[in-house]
Structure formats: C-alpha cells, structure tokens
mmCIF file of C-alpha atoms and ligand atoms in Angstrom:
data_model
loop_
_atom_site.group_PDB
_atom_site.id
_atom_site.type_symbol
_atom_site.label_atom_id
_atom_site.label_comp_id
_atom_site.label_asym_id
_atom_site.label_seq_id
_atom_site.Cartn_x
_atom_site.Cartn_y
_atom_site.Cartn_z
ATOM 1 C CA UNK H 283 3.438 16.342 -7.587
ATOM 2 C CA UNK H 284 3.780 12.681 -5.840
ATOM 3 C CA UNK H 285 1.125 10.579 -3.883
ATOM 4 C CA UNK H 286 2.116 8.144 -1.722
ATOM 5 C CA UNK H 287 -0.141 5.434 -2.111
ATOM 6 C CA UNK H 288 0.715 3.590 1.081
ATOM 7 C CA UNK H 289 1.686 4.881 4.566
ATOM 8 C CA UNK H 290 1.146 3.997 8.194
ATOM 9 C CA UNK H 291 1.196 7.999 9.712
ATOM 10 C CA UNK H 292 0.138 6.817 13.454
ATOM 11 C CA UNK H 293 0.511 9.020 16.472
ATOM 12 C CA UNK H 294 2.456 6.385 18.025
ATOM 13 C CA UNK H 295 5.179 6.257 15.016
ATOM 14 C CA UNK H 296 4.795 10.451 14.323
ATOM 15 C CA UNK H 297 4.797 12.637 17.505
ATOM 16 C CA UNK H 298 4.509 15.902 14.719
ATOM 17 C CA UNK H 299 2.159 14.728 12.192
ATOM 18 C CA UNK H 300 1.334 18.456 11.182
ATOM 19 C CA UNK H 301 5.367 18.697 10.458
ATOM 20 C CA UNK H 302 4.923 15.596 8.152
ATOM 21 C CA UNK H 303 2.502 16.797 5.850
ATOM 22 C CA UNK H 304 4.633 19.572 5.584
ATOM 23 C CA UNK H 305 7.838 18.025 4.840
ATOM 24 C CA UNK H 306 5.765 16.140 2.117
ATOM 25 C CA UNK H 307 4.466 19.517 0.525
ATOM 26 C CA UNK H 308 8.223 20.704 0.639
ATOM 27 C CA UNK H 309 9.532 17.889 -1.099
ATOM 28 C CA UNK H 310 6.214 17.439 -4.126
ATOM 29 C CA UNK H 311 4.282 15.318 -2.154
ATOM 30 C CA UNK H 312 0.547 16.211 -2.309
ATOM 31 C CA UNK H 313 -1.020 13.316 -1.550
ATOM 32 C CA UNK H 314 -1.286 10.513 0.601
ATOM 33 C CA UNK H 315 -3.553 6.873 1.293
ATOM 34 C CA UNK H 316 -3.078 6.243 4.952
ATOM 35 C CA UNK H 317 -3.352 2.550 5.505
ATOM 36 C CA UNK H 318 -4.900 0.721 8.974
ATOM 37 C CA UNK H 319 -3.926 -2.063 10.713
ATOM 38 C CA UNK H 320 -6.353 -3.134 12.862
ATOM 39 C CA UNK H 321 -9.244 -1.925 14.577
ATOM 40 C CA UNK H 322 -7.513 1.130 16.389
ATOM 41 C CA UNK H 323 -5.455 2.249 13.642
ATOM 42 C CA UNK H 324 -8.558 2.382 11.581
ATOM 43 C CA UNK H 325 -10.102 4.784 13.908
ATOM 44 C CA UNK H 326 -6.492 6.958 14.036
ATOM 45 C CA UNK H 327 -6.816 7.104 10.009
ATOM 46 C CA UNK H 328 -10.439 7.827 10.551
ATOM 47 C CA UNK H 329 -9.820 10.657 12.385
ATOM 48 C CA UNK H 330 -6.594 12.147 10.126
ATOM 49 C CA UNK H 331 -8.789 12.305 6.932
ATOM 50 C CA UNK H 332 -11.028 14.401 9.040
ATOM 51 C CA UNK H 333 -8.075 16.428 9.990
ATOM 52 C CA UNK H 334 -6.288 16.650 6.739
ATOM 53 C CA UNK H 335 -7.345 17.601 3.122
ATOM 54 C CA UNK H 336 -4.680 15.968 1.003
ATOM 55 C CA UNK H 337 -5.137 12.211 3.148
ATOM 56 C CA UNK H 338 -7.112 9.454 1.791
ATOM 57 C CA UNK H 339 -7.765 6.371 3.897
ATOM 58 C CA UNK H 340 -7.539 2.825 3.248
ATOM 59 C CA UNK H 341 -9.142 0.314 6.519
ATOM 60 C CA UNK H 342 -8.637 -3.180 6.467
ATOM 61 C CA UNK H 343 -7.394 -5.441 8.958
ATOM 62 C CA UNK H 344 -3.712 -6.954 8.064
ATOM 63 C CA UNK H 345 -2.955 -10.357 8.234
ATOM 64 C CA UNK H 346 -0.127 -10.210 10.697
ATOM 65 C CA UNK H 347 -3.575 -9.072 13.205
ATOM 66 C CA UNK H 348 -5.649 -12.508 12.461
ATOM 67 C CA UNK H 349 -4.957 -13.810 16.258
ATOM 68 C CA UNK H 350 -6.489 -10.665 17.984
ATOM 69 C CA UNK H 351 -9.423 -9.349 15.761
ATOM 70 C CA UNK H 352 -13.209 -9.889 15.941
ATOM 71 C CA UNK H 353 -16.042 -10.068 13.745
ATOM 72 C CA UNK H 354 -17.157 -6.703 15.040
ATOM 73 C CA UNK H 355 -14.163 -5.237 14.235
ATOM 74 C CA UNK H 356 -15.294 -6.534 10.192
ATOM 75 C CA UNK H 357 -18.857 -4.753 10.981
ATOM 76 C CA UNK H 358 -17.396 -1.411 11.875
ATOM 77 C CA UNK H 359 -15.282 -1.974 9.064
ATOM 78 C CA UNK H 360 -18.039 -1.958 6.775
ATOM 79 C CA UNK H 361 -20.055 1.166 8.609
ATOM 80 C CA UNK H 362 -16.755 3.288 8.023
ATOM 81 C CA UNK H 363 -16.494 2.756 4.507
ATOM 82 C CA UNK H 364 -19.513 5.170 3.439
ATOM 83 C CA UNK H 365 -16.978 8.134 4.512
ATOM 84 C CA UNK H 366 -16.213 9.589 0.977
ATOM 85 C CA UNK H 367 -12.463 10.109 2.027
ATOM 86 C CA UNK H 368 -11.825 6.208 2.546
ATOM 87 C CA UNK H 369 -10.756 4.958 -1.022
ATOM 88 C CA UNK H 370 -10.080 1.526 -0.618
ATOM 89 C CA UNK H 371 -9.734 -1.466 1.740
ATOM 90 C CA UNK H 372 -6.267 -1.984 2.826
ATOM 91 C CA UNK H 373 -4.250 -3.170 4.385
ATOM 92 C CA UNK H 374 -5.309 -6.624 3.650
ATOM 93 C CA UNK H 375 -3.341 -10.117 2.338
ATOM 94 C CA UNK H 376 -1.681 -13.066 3.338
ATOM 95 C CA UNK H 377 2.074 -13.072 5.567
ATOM 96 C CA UNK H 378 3.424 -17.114 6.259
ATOM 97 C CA UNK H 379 6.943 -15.203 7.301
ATOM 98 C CA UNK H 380 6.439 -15.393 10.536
ATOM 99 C CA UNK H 381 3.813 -18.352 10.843
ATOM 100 C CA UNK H 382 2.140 -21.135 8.161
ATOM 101 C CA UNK H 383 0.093 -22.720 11.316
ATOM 102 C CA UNK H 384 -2.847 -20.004 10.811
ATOM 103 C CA UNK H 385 -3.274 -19.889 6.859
ATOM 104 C CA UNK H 386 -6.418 -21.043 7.053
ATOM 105 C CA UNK H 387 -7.688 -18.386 9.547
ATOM 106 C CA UNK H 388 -5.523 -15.756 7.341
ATOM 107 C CA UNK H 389 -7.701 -16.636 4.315
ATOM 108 C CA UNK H 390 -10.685 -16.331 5.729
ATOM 109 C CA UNK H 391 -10.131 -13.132 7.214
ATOM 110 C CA UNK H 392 -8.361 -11.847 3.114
ATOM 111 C CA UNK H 393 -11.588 -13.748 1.500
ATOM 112 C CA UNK H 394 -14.201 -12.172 3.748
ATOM 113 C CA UNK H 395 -12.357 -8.364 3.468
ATOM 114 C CA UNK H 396 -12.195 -9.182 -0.647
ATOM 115 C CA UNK H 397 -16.150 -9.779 -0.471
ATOM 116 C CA UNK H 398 -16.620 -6.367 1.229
ATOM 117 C CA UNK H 399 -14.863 -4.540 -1.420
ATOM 118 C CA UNK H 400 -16.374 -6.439 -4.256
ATOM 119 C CA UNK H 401 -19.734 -5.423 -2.529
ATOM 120 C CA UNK H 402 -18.847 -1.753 -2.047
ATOM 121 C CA UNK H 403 -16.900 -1.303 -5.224
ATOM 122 C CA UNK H 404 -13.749 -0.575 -3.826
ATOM 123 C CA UNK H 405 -9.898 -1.237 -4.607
ATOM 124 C CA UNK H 406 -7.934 -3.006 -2.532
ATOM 125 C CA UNK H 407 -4.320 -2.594 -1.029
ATOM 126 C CA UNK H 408 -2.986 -6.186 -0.789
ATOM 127 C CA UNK H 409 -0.355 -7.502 1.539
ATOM 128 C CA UNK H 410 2.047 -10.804 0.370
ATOM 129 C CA UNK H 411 4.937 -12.054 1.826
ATOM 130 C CA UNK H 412 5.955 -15.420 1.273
ATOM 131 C CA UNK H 413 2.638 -16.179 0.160
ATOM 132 C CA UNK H 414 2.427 -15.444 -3.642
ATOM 133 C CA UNK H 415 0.534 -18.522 -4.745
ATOM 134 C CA UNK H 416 -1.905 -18.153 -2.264
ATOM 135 C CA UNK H 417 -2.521 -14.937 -2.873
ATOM 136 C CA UNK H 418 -2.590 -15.242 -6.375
ATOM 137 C CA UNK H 419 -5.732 -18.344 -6.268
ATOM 138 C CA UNK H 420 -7.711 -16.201 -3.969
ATOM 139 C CA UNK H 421 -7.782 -13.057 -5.581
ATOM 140 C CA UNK H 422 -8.360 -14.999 -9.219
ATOM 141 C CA UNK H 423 -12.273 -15.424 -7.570
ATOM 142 C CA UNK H 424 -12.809 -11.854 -6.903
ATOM 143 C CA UNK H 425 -13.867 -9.042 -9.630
ATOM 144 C CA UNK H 426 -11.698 -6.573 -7.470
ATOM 145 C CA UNK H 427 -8.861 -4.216 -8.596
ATOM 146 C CA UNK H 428 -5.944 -2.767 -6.669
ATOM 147 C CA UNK H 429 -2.768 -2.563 -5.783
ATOM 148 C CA UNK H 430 -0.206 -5.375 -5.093
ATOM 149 C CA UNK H 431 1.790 -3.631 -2.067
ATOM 150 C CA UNK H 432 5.302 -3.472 -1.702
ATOM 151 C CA UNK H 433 5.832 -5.461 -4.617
ATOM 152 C CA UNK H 434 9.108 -7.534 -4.602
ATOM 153 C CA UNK H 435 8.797 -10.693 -6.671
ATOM 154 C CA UNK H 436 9.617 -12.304 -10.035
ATOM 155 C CA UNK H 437 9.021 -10.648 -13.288
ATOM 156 C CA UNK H 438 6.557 -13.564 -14.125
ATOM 157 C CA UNK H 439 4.818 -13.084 -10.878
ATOM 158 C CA UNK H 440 4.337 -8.979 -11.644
ATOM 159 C CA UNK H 441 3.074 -10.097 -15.105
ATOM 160 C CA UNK H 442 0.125 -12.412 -13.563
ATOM 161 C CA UNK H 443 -0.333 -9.502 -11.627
ATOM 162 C CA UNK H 444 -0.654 -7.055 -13.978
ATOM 163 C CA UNK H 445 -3.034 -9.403 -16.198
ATOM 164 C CA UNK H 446 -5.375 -9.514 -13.493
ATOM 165 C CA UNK H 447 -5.434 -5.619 -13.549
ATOM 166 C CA UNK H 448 -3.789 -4.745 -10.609
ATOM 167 C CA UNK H 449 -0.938 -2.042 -9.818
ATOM 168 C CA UNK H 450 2.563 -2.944 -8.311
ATOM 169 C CA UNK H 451 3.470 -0.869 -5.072
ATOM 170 C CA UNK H 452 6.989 0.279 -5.185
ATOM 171 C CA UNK H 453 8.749 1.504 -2.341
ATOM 172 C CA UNK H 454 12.214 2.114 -1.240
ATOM 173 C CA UNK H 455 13.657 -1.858 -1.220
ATOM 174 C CA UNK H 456 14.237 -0.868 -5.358
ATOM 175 C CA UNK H 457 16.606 1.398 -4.043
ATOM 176 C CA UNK H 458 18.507 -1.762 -1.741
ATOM 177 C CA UNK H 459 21.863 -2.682 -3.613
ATOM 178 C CA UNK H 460 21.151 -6.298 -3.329
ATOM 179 C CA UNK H 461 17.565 -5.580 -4.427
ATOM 180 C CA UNK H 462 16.738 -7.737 -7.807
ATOM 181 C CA UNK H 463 13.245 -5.198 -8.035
ATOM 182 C CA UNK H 464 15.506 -2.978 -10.666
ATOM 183 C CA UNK H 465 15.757 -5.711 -12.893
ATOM 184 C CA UNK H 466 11.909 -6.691 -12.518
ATOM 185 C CA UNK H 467 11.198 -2.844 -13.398
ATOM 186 C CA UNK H 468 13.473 -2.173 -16.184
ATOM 187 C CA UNK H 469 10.879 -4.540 -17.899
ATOM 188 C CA UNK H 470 7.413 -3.345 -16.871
ATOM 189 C CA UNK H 471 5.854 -0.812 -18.380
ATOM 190 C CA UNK H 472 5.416 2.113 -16.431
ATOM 191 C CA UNK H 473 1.376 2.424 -16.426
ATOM 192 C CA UNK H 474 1.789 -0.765 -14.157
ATOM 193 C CA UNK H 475 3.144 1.212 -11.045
ATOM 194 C CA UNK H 476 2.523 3.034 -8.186
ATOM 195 C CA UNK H 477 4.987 4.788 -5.917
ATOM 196 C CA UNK H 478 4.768 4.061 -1.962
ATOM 197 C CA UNK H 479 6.813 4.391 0.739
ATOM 198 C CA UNK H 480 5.227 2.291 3.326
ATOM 199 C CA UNK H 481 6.398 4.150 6.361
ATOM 200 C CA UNK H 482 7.669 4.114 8.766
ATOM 201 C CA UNK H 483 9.182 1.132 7.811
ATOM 202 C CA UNK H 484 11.458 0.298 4.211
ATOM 203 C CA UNK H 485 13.036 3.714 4.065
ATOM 204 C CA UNK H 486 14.973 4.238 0.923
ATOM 205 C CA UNK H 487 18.892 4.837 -0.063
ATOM 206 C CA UNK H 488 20.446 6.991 1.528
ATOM 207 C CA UNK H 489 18.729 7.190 4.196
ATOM 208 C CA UNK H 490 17.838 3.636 5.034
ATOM 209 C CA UNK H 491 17.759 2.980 8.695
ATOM 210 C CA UNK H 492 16.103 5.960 9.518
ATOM 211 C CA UNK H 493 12.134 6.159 10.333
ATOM 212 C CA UNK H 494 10.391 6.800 6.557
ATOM 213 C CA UNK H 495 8.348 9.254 5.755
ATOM 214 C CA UNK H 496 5.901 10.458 2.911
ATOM 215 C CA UNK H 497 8.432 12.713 1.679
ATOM 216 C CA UNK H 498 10.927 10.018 0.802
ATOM 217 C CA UNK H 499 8.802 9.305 -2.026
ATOM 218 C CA UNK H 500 10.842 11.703 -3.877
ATOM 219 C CA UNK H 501 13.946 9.420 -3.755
ATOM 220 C CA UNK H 502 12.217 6.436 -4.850
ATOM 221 C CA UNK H 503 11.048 8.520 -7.779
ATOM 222 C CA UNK H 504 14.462 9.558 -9.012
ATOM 223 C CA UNK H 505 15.953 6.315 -8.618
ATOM 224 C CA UNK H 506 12.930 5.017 -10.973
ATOM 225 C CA UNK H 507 13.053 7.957 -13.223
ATOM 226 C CA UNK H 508 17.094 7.153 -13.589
ATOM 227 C CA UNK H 509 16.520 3.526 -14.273
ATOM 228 C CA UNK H 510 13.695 4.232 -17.082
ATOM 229 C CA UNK H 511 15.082 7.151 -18.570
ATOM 230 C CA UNK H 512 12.343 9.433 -18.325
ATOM 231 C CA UNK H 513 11.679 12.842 -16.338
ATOM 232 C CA UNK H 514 10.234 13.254 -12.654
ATOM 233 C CA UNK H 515 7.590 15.436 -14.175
ATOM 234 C CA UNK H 516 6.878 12.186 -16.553
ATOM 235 C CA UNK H 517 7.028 9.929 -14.040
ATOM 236 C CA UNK H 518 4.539 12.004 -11.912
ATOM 237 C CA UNK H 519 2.076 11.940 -14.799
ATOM 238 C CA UNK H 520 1.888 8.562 -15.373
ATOM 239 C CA UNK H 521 2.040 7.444 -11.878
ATOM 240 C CA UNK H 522 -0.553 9.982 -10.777
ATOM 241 C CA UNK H 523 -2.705 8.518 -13.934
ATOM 242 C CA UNK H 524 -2.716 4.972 -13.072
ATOM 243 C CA UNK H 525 -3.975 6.050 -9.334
ATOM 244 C CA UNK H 526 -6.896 8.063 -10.642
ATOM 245 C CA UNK H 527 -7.682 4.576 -12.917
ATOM 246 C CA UNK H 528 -7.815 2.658 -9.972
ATOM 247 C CA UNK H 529 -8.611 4.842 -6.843
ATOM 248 C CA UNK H 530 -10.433 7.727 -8.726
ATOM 249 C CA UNK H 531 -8.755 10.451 -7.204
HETATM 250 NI NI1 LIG T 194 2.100 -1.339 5.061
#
C-alpha cells in the first residue's frame, strides 16, 4: 500500500471526491496528505480529514498566494494546527517563475510559516521553483524537517537536500521523456524519497494531460521500481518508512 504525500483534492477540481478515495483503494493507495493553498482551501482540507479516515492534512499558505493573504489568515493557521489529523505545514516555499518583483514579501511569508512549524514541531511540505538558492539559505536557519516537493533539480542540489534531512517529493514529471529526474534518481538512495502525485496537476505517462489523481501514484511507483530494480512491495516499504520518520504516521 501507497500514500500520496501531496495532493490538492478540492471540490472545485473533484466533483466525486467519495469516487476518488475509492479509485485510490482500488489501485493500493491507502493514504493521502491533502495540501492547502490559501485560506479557503485550508478550511476545504479541514473539513475532508473530518470526512475521511485515510486523509491527513497539510495548511500552509503557498507562495504563488503572497499578493492576497492576511496576517489573520497566519493566526487561523496556527489555531488549526492542534487538530491531530493535520501533519505538517504545507504548502509553503518560494516560486520567482512567474514574478522576482515580490521575493522579499515571498520570504517573509516562507520565514514566518518555517517559525510556526519549528514552534509546533511540525514537518514541512516545501514549494521551489526557480528559486533553489533561496530556498536553500532560508531553510539552513530553521531546525525543521520535511519534504522538498516536486523535486526536479540537480543531483548536487538533492544531495544538499538530503544533508539537511529532508525527503525529495517525486511525482509524475520522472515519468516525462525529456525529464533528466531519472538520472538524478538512479543515484539517490531510496530512503531519500517520497512518492506524490501533486494533483490535479503533473499527471504521469500515459496518461499525461489528463486531470491526476491519488491513484496515479501507482504508475509513478512502477516506473521507479523499474528504474531501481527493486519490487513494488519493496518500494512500498521503504517509501512508507521514510514517511513515518518524518510525518509519524
Ligand atoms: Ni502542490
């Protein structure tokens, strides 16, 4: 059995979210860490860890939000966290794809959301696109674990990474022909990883271009058990190890 360390299951991307869960069970998928957004997907995830036994919650507020949020939105943050089902704080980081002119604002907002977790004890689920340096000096002044989501850099990048203890998300761009993730892989020990599928979004060969789902996990874990020569069951184990190390579940 699978978890799918990081997924976006919102009424407004899943009209049958029972159907889902279900599809995930069918294909080995027990588990799931539903990741917010922003102040109103927070609440959604809120609610679905109510609603569902085999859903964990991260709540964070993602970088790509820094123009619209408000402190309060921080406070309820912290209020929320005491629920036992919300593991971690994510999703939270640093994104200059689309605009550099607010990094300062973005770092603030990754800084003040790293303090919370450092207070609280919990792991964080880390956004970084385009932003890998930045990401790396802020995080070096935090004692907090976690996972580096939707992991897509260098091999030297995953090994600073991995030396300051955190997990690499992999999702379905390993599966990508022009992908250069395989090669990164191949060379990193498997008790560095954690399976995600991020969706709805980076759906994996052969069904790219599609809306993702939890249950697509099962691809990404055969093309990963193919390129390291080991067993799904294996690959389960360890996987499903390295999440109970950092998310104790
Ligand atoms: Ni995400």
């Amino acid at each position: 059995m699978f978890t799918d360390t990081h997924c976006h299951i919102y009424k407004e991307y899943y009209e049958n979210i029972d159907e889902i869960l279900k599809n995930a069970k069918e294909n080995k998928i027990n588990r799931m860490i539903n990741n917010g957004c922003d102040k109103k997907s927070n609440s959604e995830v809120l609610e679905l860890i109510g609603k569902y036994e085999n859903m964990y919650g991260a709540l964070g507020i993602h970088p790509e939000n820094v123009e619209e949020y408000i402190q309060e939105d921080i406070k309820l943050i912290e209020k929320q966290l005491n629920h036992k089902k919300v593991i971690a704080i994510g999703e939270i980081g640093l994104d200059y794809h689309y605009t550099k002119e607010n990094k300062e604002k973005q770092k603030k907002l990754l800084e003040e959301q790293l303090s919370l977790a450092e207070k609280y004890h919990l792991p964080v689920i880390i956004h970084s696109r385009e932003a890998t340096e930045d990401t790396i000096n802020i995080l070096k002044n935090y004692k907090t674990k976690g996972v580096i989501h939707s992991f897509s850099g260098s091999l030297e990048t995953a090994k600073i990474y991995i030396k300051m203890g955190y997990l690499l998300g992999i999702n379905g761009v390993i599966t990508f022909k022009n992908s250069k993730l395989k090669d990164v892989i191949r060379e990193i020990p498997l008790e560095n990883i954690v399976l995600e599928t991020d969706s709805p979004y980076l759906t994996p060969e052969p069904f790219r271009g599609k809306r993702n789902e939890p249950a697509r996990i099962l691809e990404i874990a055969k093309f990963i058990s193919e390129l390291k020569e080991i067993s799904i069951e294996e690959l389960a184990r360890i996987t499903n190890d390295n999440i109970k190390r950092i998310f104790d579940i």
